[in-house]
Short mmCIF file of C-alpha atoms and ligand atoms in Angstrom, two decimals:
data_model
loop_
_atom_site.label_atom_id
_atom_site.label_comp_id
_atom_site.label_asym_id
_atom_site.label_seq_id
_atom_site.Cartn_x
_atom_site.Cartn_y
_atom_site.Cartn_z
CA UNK D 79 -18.68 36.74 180.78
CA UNK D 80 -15.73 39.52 181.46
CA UNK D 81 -13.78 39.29 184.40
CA UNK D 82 -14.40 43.30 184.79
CA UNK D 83 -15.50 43.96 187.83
CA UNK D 84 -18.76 45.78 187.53
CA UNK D 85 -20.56 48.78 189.20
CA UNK D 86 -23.99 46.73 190.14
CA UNK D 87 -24.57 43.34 188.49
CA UNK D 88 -27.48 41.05 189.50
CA UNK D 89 -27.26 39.36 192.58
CA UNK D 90 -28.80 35.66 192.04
CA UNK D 91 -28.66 32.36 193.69
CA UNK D 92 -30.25 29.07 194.26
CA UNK D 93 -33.21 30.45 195.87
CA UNK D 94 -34.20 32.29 192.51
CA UNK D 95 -33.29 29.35 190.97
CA UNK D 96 -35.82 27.01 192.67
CA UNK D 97 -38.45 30.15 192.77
CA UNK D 98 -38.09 30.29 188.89
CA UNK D 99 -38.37 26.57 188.67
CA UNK D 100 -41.30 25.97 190.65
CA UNK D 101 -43.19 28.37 188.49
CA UNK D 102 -42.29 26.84 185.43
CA UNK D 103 -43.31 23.48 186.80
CA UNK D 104 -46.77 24.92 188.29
CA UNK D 105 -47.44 25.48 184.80
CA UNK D 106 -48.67 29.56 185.33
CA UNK D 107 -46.47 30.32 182.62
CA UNK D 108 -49.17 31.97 180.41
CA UNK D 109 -48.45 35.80 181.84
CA UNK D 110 -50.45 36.06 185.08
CA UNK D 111 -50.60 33.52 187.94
CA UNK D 112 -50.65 33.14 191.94
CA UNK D 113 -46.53 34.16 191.92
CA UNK D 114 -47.75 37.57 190.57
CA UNK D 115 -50.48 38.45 192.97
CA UNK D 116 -48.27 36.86 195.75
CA UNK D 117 -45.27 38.76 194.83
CA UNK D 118 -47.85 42.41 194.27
CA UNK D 119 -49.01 41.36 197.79
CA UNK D 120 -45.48 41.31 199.55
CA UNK D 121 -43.74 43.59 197.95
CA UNK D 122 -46.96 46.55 199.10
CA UNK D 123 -46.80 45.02 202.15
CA UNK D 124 -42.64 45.75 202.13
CA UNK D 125 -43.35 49.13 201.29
CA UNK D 126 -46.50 49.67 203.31
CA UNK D 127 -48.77 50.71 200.69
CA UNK D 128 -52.59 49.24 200.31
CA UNK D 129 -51.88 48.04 196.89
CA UNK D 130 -49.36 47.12 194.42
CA UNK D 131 -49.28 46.79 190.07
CA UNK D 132 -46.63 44.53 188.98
CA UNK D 133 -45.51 46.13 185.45
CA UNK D 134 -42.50 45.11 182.87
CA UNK D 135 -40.20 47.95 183.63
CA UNK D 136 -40.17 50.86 186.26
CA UNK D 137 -40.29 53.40 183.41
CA UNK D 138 -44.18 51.33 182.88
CA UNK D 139 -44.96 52.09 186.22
CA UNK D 140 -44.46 55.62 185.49
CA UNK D 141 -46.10 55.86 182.55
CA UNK D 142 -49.02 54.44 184.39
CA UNK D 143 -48.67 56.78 187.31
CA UNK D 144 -48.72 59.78 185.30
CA UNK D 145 -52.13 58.22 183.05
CA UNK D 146 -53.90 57.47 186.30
CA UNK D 147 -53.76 60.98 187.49
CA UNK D 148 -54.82 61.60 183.91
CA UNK D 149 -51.91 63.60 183.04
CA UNK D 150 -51.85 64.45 178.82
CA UNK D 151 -51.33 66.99 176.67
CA UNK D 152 -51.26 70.50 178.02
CA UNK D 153 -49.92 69.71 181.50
CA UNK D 154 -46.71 70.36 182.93
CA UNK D 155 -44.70 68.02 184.99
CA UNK D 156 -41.83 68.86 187.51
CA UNK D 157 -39.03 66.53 187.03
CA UNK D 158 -35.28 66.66 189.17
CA UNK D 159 -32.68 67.06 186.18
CA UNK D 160 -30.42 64.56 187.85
CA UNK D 161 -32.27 61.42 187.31
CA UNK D 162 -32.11 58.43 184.53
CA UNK D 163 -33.92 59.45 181.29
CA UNK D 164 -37.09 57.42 182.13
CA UNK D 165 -38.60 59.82 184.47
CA UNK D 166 -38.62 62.45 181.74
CA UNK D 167 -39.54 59.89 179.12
CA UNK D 168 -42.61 58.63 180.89
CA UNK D 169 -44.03 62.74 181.12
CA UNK D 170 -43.47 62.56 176.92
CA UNK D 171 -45.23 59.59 176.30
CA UNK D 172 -48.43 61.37 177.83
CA UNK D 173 -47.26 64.39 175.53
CA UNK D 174 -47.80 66.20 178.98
CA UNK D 175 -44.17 68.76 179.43
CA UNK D 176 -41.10 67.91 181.87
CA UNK D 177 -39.95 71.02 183.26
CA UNK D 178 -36.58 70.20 184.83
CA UNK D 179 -35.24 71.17 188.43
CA UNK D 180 -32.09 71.51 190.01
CA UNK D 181 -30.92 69.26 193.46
CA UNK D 182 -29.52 69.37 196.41
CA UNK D 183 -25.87 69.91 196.09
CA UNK D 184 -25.41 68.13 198.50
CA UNK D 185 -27.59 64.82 198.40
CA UNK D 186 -28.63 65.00 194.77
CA UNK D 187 -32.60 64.78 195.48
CA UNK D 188 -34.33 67.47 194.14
CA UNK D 189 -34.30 71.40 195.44
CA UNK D 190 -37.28 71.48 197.92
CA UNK D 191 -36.77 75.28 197.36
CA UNK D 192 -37.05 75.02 193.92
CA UNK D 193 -40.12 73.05 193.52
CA UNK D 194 -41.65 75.66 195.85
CA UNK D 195 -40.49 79.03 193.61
CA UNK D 196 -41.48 76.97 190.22
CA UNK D 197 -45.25 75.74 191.82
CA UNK D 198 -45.64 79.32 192.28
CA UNK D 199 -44.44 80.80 188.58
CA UNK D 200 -45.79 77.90 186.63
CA UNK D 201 -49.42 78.55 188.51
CA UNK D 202 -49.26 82.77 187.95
CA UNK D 203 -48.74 81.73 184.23
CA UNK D 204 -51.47 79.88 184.30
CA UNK D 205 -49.78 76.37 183.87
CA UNK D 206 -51.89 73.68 184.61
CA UNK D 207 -49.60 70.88 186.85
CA UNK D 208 -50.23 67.53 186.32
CA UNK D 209 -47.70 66.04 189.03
CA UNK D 210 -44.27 66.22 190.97
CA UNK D 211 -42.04 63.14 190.48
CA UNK D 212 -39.21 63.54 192.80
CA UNK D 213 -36.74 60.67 192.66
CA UNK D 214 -35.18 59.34 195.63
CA UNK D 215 -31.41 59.73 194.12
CA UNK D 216 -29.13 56.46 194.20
CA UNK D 217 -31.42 55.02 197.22
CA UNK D 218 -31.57 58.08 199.35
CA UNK D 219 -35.31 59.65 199.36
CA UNK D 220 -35.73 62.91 198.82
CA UNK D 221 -36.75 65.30 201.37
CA UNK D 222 -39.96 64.53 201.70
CA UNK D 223 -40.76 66.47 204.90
CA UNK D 224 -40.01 69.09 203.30
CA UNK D 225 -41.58 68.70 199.74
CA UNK D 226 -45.23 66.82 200.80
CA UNK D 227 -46.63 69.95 202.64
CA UNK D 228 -45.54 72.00 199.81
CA UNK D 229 -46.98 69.97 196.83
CA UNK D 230 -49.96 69.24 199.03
CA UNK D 231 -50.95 73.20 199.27
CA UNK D 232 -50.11 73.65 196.15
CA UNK D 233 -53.03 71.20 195.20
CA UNK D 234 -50.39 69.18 192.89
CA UNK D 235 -50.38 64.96 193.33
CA UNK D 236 -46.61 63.50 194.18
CA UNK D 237 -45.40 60.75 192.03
CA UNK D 238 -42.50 58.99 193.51
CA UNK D 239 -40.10 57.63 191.42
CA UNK D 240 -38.68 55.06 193.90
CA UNK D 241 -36.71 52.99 191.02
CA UNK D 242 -33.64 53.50 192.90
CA UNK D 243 -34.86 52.99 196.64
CA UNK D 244 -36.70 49.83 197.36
CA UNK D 245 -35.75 48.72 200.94
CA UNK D 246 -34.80 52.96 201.94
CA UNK D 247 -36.69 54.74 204.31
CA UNK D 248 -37.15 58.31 205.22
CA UNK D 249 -37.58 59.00 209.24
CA UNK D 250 -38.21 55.45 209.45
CA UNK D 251 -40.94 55.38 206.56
CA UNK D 252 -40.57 53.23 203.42
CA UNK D 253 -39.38 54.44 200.07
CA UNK D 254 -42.31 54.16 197.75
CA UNK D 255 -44.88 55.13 199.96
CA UNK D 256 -44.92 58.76 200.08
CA UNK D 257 -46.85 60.05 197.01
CA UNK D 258 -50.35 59.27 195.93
CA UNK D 259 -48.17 56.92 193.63
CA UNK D 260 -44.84 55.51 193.72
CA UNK D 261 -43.00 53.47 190.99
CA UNK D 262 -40.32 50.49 191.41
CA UNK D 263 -38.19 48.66 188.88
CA UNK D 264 -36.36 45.82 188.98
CA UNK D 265 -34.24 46.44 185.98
CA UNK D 266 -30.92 44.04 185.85
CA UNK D 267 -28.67 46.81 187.65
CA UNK D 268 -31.21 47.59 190.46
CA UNK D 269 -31.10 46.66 194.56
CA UNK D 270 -32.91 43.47 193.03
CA UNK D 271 -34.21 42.55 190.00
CA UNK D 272 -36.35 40.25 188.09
CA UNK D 273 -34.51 40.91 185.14
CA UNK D 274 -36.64 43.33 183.85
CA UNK D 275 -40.17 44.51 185.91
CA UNK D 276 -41.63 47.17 188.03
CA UNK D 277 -43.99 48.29 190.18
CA UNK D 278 -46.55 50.64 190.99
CA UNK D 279 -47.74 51.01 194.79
CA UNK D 280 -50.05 53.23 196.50
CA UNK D 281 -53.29 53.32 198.88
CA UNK D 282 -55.28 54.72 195.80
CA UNK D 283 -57.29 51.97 195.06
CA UNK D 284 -59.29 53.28 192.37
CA UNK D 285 -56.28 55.03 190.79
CA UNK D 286 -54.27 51.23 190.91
CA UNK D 287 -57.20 49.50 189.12
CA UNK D 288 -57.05 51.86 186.82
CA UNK D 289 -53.53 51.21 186.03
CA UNK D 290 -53.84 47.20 186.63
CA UNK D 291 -56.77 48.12 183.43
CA UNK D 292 -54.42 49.35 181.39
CA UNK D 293 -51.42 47.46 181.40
CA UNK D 294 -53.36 45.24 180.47
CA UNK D 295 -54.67 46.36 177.15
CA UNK D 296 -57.57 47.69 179.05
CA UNK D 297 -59.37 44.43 177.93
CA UNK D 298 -62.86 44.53 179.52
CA UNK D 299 -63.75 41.62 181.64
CA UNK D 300 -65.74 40.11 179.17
CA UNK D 301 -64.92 36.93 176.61
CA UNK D 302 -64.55 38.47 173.34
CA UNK D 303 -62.02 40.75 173.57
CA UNK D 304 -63.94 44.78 174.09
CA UNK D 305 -61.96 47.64 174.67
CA UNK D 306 -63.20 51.33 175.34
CA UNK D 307 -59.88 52.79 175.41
CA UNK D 308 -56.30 52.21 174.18
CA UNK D 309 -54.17 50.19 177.04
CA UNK D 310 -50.68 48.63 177.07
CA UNK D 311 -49.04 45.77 177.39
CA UNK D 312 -47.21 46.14 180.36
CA UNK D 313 -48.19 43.62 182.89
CA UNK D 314 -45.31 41.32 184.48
CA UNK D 315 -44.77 37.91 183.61
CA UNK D 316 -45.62 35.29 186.65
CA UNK D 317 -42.31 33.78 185.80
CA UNK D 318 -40.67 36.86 186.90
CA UNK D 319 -42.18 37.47 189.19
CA UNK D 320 -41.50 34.21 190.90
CA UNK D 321 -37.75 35.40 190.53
CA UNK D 322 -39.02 38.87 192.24
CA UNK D 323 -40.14 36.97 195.34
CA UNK D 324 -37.00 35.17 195.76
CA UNK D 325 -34.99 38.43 195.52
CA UNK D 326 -37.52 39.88 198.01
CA UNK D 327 -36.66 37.50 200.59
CA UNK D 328 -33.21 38.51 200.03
CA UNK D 329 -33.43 42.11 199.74
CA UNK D 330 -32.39 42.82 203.31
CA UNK D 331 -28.86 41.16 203.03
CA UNK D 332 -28.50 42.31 199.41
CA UNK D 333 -29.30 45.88 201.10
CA UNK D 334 -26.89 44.95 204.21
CA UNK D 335 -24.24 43.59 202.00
CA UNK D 336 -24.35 47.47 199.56
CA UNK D 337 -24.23 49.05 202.88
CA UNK D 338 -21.10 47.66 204.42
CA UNK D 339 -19.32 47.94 201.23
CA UNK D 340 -20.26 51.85 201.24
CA UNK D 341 -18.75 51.76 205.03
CA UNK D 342 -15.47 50.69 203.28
CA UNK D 343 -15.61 53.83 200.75
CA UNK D 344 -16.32 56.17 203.50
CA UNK D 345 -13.21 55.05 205.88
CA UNK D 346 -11.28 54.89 202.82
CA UNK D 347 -11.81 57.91 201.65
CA UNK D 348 -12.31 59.79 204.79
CA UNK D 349 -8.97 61.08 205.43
CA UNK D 350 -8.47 62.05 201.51
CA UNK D 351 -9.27 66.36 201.20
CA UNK D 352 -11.46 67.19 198.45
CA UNK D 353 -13.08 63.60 198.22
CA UNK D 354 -16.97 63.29 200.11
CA UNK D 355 -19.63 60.61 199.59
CA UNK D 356 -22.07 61.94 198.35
CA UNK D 357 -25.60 61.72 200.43
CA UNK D 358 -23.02 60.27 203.41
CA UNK D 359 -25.40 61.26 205.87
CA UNK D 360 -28.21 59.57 205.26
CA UNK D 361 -29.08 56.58 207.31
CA UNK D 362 -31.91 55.38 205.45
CA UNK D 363 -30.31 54.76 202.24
CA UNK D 364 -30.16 51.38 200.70
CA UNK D 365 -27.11 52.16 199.17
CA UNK D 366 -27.90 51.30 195.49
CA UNK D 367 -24.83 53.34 194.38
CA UNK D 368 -22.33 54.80 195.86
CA UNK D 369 -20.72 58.02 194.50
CA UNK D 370 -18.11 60.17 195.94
CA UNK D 371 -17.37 63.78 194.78
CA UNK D 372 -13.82 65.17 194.09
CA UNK D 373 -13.78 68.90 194.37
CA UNK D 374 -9.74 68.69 192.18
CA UNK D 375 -8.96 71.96 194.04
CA UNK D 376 -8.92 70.27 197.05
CA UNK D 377 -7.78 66.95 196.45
CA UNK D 378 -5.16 67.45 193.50
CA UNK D 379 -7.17 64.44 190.96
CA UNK D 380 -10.19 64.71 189.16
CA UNK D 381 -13.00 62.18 189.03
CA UNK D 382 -11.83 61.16 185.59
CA UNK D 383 -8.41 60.18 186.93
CA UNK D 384 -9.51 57.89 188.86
CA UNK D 385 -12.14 56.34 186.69
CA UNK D 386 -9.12 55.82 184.30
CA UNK D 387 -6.91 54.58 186.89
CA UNK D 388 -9.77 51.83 187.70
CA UNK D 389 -10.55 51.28 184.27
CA UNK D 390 -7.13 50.50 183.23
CA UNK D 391 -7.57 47.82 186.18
CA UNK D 392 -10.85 46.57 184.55
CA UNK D 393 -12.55 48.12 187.65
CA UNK D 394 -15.80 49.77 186.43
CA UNK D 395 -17.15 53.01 186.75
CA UNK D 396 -19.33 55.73 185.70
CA UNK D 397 -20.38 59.35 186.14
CA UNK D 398 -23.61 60.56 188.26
CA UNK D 399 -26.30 60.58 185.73
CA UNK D 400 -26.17 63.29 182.82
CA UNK D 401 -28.86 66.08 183.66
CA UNK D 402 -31.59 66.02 181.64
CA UNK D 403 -31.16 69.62 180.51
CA UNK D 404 -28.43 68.80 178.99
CA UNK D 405 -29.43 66.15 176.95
CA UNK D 406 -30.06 66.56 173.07
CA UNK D 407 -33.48 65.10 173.78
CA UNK D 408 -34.79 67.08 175.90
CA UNK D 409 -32.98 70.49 174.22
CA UNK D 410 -35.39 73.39 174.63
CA UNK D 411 -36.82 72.06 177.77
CA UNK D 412 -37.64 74.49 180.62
CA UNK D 413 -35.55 74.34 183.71
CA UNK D 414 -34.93 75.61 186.54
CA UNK D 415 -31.24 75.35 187.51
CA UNK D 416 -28.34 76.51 190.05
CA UNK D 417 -25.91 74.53 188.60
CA UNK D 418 -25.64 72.15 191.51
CA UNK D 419 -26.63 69.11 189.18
CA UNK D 420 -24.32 69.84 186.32
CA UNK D 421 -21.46 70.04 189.32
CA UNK D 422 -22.43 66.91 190.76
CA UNK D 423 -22.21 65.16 186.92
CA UNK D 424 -18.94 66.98 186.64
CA UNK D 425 -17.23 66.22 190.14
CA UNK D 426 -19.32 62.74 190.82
CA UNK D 427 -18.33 59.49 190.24
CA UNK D 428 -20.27 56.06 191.22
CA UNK D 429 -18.30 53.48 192.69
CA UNK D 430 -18.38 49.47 191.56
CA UNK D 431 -21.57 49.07 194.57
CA UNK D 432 -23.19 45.76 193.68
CA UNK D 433 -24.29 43.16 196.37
CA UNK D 434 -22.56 40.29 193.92
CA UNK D 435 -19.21 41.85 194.90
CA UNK D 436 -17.18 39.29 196.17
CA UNK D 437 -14.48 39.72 198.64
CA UNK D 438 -11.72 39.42 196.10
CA UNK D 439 -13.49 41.68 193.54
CA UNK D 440 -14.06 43.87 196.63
CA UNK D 441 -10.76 43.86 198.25
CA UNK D 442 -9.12 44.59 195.19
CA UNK D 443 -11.42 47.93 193.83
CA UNK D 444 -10.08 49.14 197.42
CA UNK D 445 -6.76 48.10 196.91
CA UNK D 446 -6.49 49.58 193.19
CA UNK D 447 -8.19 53.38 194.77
CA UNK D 448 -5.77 52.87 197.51
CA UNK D 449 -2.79 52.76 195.54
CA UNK D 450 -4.14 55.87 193.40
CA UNK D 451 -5.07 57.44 196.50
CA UNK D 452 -1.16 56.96 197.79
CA UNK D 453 0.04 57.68 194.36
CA UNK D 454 -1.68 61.32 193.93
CA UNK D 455 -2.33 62.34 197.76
CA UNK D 456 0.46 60.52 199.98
CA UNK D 457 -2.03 59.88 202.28
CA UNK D 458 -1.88 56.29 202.71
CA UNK D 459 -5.64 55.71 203.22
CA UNK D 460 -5.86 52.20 204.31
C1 PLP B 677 -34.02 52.51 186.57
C2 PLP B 677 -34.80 53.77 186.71
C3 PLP B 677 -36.05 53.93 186.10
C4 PLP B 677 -36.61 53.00 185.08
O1 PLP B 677 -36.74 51.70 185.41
P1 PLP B 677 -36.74 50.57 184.27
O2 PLP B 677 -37.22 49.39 185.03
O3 PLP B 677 -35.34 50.44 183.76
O4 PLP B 677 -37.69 51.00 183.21
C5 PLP B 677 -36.77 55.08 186.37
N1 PLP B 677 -36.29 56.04 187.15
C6 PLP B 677 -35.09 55.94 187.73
C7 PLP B 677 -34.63 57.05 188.61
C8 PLP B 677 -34.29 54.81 187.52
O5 PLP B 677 -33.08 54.73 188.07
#
């Protein structure tokens, strides 16, 4: 253990504790069991989808999404450039193309505008489009009143990547819900987490079996072992996800908890020039992380100096995600850009968030930015 305080740490208790226990005792330790079709069962009906996949990672649940729409080689998929390499990652394994697009300045989702232009140009050159994955940035969904109509005349299927975004809604709709597919994880750093695990949830039935087939090693129900295709091995553990429907229970106050914590940024950092959270106005975020932007012209301090100032205070922080254009990785890739992401990864910084926070740890990450804040602006924010 370090006594750094960290950006988003896993929020656990005695409920997961007797969850995890009980399904070690019930025996259903061999990987599937009645916790995983309970916990598939709650968290679709959470998100308001007809089905659900529970997977080992969110970046499975992509990879899933993208085969079930029977994405491969030859297709291109539209990716935002501000997102965690998985998204792009899950296109590759398919050996279908990511072609990268710029965000919203302002929120960080990905340029509705954009998309539009790049449907258009990718279809007069003949491109065939496999799918859309716009990812609902740091718990904030994208635009998706904007973006459904568009994909949907353009004939091209929506894959949401709702990693981030369990428990956020869009004009009072769930996160997850609003492509043919969505994808969940529950990675160690997310709103909750069953240490590692995802999900994939929809109202395509036919499209989830598939999936359910083959994370499964697309084993054919049969006793001795037949398979007609090559499948994966990506199906949850019933153990975890025993620890998933504890953390379900909880999400709400975990979700409450990220929220109130981001109302303590905002007044703090409200009367500060040159210093905005980013995707501030959004009411249906779940508040996964929460970044503020320094524009230095403004506000005299850089994003870096106050990482370093917190860091020096073992207060953790990091940058916005990295766009994927400029990653080594994914060198060469097309993209269309504005330059609004490689701002954001330039000005952004995302703030210690997690629902684990306790008031000390919390009380003294606003102390520490308060002191830097009085230190480099005068303004004595709090
Ligand atoms: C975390 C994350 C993923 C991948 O989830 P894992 O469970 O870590 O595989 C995918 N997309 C985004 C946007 C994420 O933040």
């Amino acid at each position: 253990m370090t006594d750094t305080i960290l950006l988003s740490s896993p929020d656990i208790g005695p409920l997961e504790e007797s969850y995890l226990i009980a399904a070690l005792r019930s025996g259903w330790v061999a990987p599937v069991g009645p916790d995983l079709d309970a916990f598939e069962r709650e968290v679709a009906a959470r998100v308001g989808t007809r089905s659900a996949v529970a997977v080992s990672s969110g970046t499975a649940a992509l990879h899933l999404a993208l085969l079930g729409l029977g994405v491969g080689p030859g297709d291109v998929v539209l990716v935002p450039t501000l997102t965690f390499v998985a998204t792009a990652n899950a296109v590759r394994y398919t050996r279908a193309r990511p072609v990268f697009v710029d965000c919203d300045p302002r929120t960080g989702n990905i340029d509705v505008a954009l998309v539009a232009e790049l449907l258009h140009d990718l279809r007069s050159r003949g491109e065939r489009i496999g799918a859309v994955i716009p990812v609902d940035m740091f718990g904030s969904c994208a635009d998706y009143t904007a973006l459904l109509p568009i994909c949907a005349a353009a004939g091209v299927p929506v894959i949401e990547d709702a990693a981030e975004a369990l428990g956020a809604t869009h004009l009072g709709r769930p996160a997850g819900s609003f492509g043919r597919v969505g994808a969940l994880s529950f990675n160690g750093n997310k709103i909750m987490t069953t240490s590692g695990g995802g999900m994939l949830v929809g109202d395509d039935l036919t499209l989830l079996d598939r999936a359910r087939h083959l994370s499964t090693q697309a084993r054919e129900p049969v006793p001795h072992y037949e398979h007609l295709e090559t499948g994966y091995n990506y199906r949850l553990s019933n153990l975890l996800a025993a620890l998933g429907r504890a953390q379900l229970i909880r999400l709400d106050g975990m979700i409450d908890r990220r929220r109130r914590l981001r109302d303590r940024y905002a007044k703090l950092f409200a009367p500060v020039p040159g210093a905005d959270l980013v995707g501030a106005e959004d009411t249906g975020s779940n508040c996964w992380l929460t970044s503020i932007r320094v524009d230095p012209r403004r506000s005299g301090w850089t994003a870096a100096d106050l990482a370093a100032h917190l860091a020096a205070r073992h207060i953790e922080t990091r940058p916005v995600w990295k766009p994927m254009h400029l990653q080594p990785a994914y060198a060469d890739t097309e993209s269309r850009l504005t330059g609004a992401a490689e701002r954001l990864y330039a000005e952004g910084l995302t703030l210690p968030s997690g629902s684990a926070l306790t008031e000390p740890q919390v009380t003294a990450v606003l102390s520490a930015i308060d002191e830097f804040l009085v230190a480099r602006t005068g303004v004595p924010a709090a």
